Short mmCIF file of N, CA and C in Angstrom, two decimals:
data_model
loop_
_atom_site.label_atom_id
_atom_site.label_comp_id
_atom_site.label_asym_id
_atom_site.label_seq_id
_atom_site.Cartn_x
_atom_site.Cartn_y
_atom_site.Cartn_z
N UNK M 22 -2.00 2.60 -34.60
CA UNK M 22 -2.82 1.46 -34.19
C UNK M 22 -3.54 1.76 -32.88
N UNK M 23 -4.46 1.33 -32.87
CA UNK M 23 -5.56 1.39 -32.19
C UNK M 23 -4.93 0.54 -30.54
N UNK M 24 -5.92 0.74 -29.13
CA UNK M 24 -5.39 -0.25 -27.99
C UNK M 24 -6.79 -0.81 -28.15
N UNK M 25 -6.28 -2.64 -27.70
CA UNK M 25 -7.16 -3.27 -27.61
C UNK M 25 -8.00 -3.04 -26.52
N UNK M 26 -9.31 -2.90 -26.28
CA UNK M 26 -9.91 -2.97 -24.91
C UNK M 26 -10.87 -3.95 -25.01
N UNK M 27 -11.04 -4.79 -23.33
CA UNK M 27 -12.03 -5.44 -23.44
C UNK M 27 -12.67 -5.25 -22.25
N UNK M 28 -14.13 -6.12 -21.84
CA UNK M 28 -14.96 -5.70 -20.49
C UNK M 28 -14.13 -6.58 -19.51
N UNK M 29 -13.64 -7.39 -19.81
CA UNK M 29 -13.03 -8.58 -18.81
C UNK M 29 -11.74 -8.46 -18.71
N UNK M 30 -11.11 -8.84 -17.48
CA UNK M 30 -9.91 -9.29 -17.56
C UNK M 30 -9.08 -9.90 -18.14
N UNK M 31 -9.87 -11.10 -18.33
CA UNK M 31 -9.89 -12.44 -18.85
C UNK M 31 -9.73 -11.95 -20.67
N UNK M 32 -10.73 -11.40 -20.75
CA UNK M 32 -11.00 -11.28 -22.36
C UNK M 32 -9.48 -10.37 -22.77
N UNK M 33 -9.02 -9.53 -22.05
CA UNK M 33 -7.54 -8.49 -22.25
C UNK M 33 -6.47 -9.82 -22.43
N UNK M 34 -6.26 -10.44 -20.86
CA UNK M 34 -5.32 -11.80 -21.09
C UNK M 34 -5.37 -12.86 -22.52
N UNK M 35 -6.48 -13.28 -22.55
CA UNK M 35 -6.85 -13.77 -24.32
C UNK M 35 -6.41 -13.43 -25.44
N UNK M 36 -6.85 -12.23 -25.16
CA UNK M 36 -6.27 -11.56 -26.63
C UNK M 36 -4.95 -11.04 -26.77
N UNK M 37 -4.01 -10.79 -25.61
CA UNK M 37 -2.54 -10.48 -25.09
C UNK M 37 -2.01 -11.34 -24.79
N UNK M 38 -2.65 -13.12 -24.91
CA UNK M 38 -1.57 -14.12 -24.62
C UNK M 38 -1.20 -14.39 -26.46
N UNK M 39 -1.39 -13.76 -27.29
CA UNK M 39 -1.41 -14.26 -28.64
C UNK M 39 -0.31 -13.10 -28.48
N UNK M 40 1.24 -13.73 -28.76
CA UNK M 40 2.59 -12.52 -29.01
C UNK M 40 2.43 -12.06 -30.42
N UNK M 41 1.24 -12.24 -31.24
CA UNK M 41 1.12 -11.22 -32.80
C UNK M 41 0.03 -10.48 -32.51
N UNK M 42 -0.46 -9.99 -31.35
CA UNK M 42 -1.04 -8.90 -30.87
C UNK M 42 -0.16 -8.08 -29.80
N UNK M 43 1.37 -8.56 -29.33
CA UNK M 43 1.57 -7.66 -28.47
C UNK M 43 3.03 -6.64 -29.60
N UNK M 44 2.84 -5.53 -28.95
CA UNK M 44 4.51 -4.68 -29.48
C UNK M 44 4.86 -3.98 -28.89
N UNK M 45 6.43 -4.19 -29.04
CA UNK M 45 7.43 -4.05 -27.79
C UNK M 45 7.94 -2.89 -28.51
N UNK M 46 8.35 -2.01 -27.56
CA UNK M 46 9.42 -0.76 -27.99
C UNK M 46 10.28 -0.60 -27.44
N UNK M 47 11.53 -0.44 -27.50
CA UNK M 47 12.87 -0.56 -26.72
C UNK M 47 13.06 0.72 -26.69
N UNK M 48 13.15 1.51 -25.85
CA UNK M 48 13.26 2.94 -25.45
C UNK M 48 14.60 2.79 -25.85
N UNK M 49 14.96 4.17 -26.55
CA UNK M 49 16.51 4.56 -27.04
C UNK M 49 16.96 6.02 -26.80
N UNK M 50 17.90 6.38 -26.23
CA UNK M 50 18.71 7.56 -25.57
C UNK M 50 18.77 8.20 -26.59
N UNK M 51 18.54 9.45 -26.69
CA UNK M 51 18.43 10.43 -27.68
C UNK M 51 20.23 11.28 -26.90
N UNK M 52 20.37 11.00 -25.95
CA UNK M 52 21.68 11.75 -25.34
C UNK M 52 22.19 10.48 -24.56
N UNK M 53 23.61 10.39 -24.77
CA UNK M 53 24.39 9.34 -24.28
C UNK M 53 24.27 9.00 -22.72
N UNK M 54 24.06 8.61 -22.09
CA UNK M 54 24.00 7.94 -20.47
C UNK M 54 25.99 8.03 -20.44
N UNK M 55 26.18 9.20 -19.39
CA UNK M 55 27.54 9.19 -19.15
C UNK M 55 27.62 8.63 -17.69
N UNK M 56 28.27 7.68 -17.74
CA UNK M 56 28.36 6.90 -16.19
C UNK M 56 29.87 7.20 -15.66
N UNK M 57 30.00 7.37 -14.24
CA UNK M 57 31.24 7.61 -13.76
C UNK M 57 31.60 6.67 -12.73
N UNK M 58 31.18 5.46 -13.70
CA UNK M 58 32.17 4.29 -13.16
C UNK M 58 32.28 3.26 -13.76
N UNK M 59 32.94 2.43 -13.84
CA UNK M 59 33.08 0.88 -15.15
C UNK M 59 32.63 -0.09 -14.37
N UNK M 60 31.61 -0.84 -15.23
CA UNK M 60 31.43 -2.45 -14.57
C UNK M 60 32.40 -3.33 -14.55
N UNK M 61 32.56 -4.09 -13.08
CA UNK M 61 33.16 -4.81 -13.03
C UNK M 61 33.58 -6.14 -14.26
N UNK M 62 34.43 -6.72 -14.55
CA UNK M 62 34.86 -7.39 -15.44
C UNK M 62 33.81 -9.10 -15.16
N UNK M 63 33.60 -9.16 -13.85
CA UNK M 63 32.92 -10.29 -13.71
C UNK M 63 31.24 -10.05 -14.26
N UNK M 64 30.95 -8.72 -14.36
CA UNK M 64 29.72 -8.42 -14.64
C UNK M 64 29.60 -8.52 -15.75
N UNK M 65 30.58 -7.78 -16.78
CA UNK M 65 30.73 -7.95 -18.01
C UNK M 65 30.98 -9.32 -18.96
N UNK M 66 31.57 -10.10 -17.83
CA UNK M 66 31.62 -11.72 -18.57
C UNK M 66 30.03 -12.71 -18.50
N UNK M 67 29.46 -12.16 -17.56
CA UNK M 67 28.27 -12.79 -17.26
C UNK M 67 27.34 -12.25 -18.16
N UNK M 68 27.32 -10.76 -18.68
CA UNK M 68 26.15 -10.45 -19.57
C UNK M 68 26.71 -11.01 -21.07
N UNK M 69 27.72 -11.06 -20.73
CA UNK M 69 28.09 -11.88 -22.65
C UNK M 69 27.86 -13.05 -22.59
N UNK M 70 28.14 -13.87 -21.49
CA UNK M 70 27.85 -15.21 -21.68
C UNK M 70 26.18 -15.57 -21.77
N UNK M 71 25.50 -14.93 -20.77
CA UNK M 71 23.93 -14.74 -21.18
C UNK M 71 23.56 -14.49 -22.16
N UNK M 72 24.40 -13.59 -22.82
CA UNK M 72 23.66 -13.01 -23.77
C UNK M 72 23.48 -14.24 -25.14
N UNK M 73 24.77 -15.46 -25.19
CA UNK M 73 24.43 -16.26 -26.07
C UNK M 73 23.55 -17.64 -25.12
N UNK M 74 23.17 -17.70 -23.95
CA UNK M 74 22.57 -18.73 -23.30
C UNK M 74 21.15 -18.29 -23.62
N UNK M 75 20.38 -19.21 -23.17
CA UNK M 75 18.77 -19.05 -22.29
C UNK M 75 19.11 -19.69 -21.28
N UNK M 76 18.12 -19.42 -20.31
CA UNK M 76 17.60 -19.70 -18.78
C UNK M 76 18.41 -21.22 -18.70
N UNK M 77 17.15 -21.62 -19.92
CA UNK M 77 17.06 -23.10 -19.96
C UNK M 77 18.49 -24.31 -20.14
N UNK M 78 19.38 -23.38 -20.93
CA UNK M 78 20.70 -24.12 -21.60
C UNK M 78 21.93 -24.38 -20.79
N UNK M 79 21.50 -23.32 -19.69
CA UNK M 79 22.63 -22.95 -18.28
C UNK M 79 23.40 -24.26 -17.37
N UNK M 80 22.47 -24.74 -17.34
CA UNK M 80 22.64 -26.25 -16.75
C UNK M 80 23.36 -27.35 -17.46
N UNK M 81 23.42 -27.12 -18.76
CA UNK M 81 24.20 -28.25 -19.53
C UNK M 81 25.84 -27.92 -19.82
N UNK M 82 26.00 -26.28 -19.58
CA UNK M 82 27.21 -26.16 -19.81
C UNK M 82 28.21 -27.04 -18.64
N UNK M 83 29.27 -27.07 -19.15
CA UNK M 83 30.23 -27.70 -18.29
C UNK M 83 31.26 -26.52 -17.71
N UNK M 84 30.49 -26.07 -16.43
CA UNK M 84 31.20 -24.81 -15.78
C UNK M 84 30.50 -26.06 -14.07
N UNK M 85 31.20 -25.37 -13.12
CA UNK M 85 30.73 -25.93 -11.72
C UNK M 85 29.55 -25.45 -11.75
N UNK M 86 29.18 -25.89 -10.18
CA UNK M 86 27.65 -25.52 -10.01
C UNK M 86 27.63 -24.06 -9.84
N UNK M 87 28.59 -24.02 -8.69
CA UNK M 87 28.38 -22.37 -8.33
C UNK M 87 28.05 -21.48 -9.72
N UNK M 88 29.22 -21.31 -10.53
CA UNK M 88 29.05 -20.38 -11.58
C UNK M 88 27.58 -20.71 -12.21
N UNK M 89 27.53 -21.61 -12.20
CA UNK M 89 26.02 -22.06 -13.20
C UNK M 89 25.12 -20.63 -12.11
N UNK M 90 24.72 -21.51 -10.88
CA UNK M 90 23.96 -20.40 -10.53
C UNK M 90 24.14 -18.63 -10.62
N UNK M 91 25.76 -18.57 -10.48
CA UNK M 91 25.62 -17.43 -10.98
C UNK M 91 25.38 -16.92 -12.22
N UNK M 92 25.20 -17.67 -13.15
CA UNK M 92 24.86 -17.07 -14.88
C UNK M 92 23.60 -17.38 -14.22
N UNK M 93 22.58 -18.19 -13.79
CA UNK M 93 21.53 -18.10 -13.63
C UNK M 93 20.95 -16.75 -13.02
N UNK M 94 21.51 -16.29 -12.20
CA UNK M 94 21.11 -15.17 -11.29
C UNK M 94 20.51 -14.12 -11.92
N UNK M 95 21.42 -13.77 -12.70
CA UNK M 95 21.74 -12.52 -14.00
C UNK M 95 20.29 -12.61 -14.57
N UNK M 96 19.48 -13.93 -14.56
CA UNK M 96 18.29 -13.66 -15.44
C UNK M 96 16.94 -13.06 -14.52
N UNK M 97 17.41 -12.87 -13.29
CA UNK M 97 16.56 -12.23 -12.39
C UNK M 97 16.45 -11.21 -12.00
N UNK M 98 18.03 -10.40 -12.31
CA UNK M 98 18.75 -9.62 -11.38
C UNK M 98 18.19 -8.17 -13.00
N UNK M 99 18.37 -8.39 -14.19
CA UNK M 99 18.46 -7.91 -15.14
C UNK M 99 17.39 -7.44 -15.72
N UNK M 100 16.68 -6.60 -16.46
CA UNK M 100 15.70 -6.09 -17.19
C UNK M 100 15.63 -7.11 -18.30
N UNK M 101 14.23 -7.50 -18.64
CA UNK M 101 14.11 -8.05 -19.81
C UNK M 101 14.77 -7.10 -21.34
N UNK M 102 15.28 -8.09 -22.32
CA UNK M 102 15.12 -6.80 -23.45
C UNK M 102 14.12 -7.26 -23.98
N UNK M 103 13.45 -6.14 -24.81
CA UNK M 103 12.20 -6.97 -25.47
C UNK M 103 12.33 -6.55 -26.54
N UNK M 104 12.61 -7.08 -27.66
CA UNK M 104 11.80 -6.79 -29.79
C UNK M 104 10.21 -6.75 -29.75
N UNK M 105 10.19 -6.72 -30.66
CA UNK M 105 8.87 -6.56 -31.21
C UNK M 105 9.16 -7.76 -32.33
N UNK M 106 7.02 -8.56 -32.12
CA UNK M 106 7.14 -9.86 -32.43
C UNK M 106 6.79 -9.86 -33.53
N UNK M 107 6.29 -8.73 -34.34
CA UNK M 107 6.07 -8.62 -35.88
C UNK M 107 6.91 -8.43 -36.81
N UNK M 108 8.09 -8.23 -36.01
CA UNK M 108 8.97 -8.36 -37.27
C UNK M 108 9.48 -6.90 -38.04
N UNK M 109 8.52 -5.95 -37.70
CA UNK M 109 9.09 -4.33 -37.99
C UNK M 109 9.74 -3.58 -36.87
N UNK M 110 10.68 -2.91 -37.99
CA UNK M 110 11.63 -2.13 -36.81
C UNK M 110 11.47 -0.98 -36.78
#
């Protein structure tokens, strides 16, 4: 597939605010990432619990405030993942 180009800024944003013109590729390790150290257990509870939240849902759970903000944090602190919005893998 071809890249879209346009003369404008504006005209690129237009046609890239429509998510069935954009596609995402999730870069994948052809050789394992060997790390020589373990994430902490609090790190590890926070990306699972994100991982079934959004941003948005954080606030309704019934955890204190503090923790709230900290699951909130995680959505700043973290790399987006991104799919692809067409639907092929």
């Amino acid at each position: 597939p071809g890249v879209y180009s346009s003369d404008t800024v504006c005209g690129l944003i237009e046609h890239y605010k429509d998510p069935a013109h954009c596609m995402f590729f999730e870069p994948m390790l052809t050789i394992p990432l060997h790390r020589n150290f373990t994430f902490p257990l609090q790190h590890l509870c926070r990306a699972v619990i994100n991982s079934k939240l959004t941003y948005d849902t954080i606030p309704a759970i019934q955890l204190p405030k503090r923790l709230k903000n900290y699951l909130k944090e995680y959505h700043y602190k973290q790399q987006v993942r991104v799919r692809r919005l067409d639907g092929d893998h």
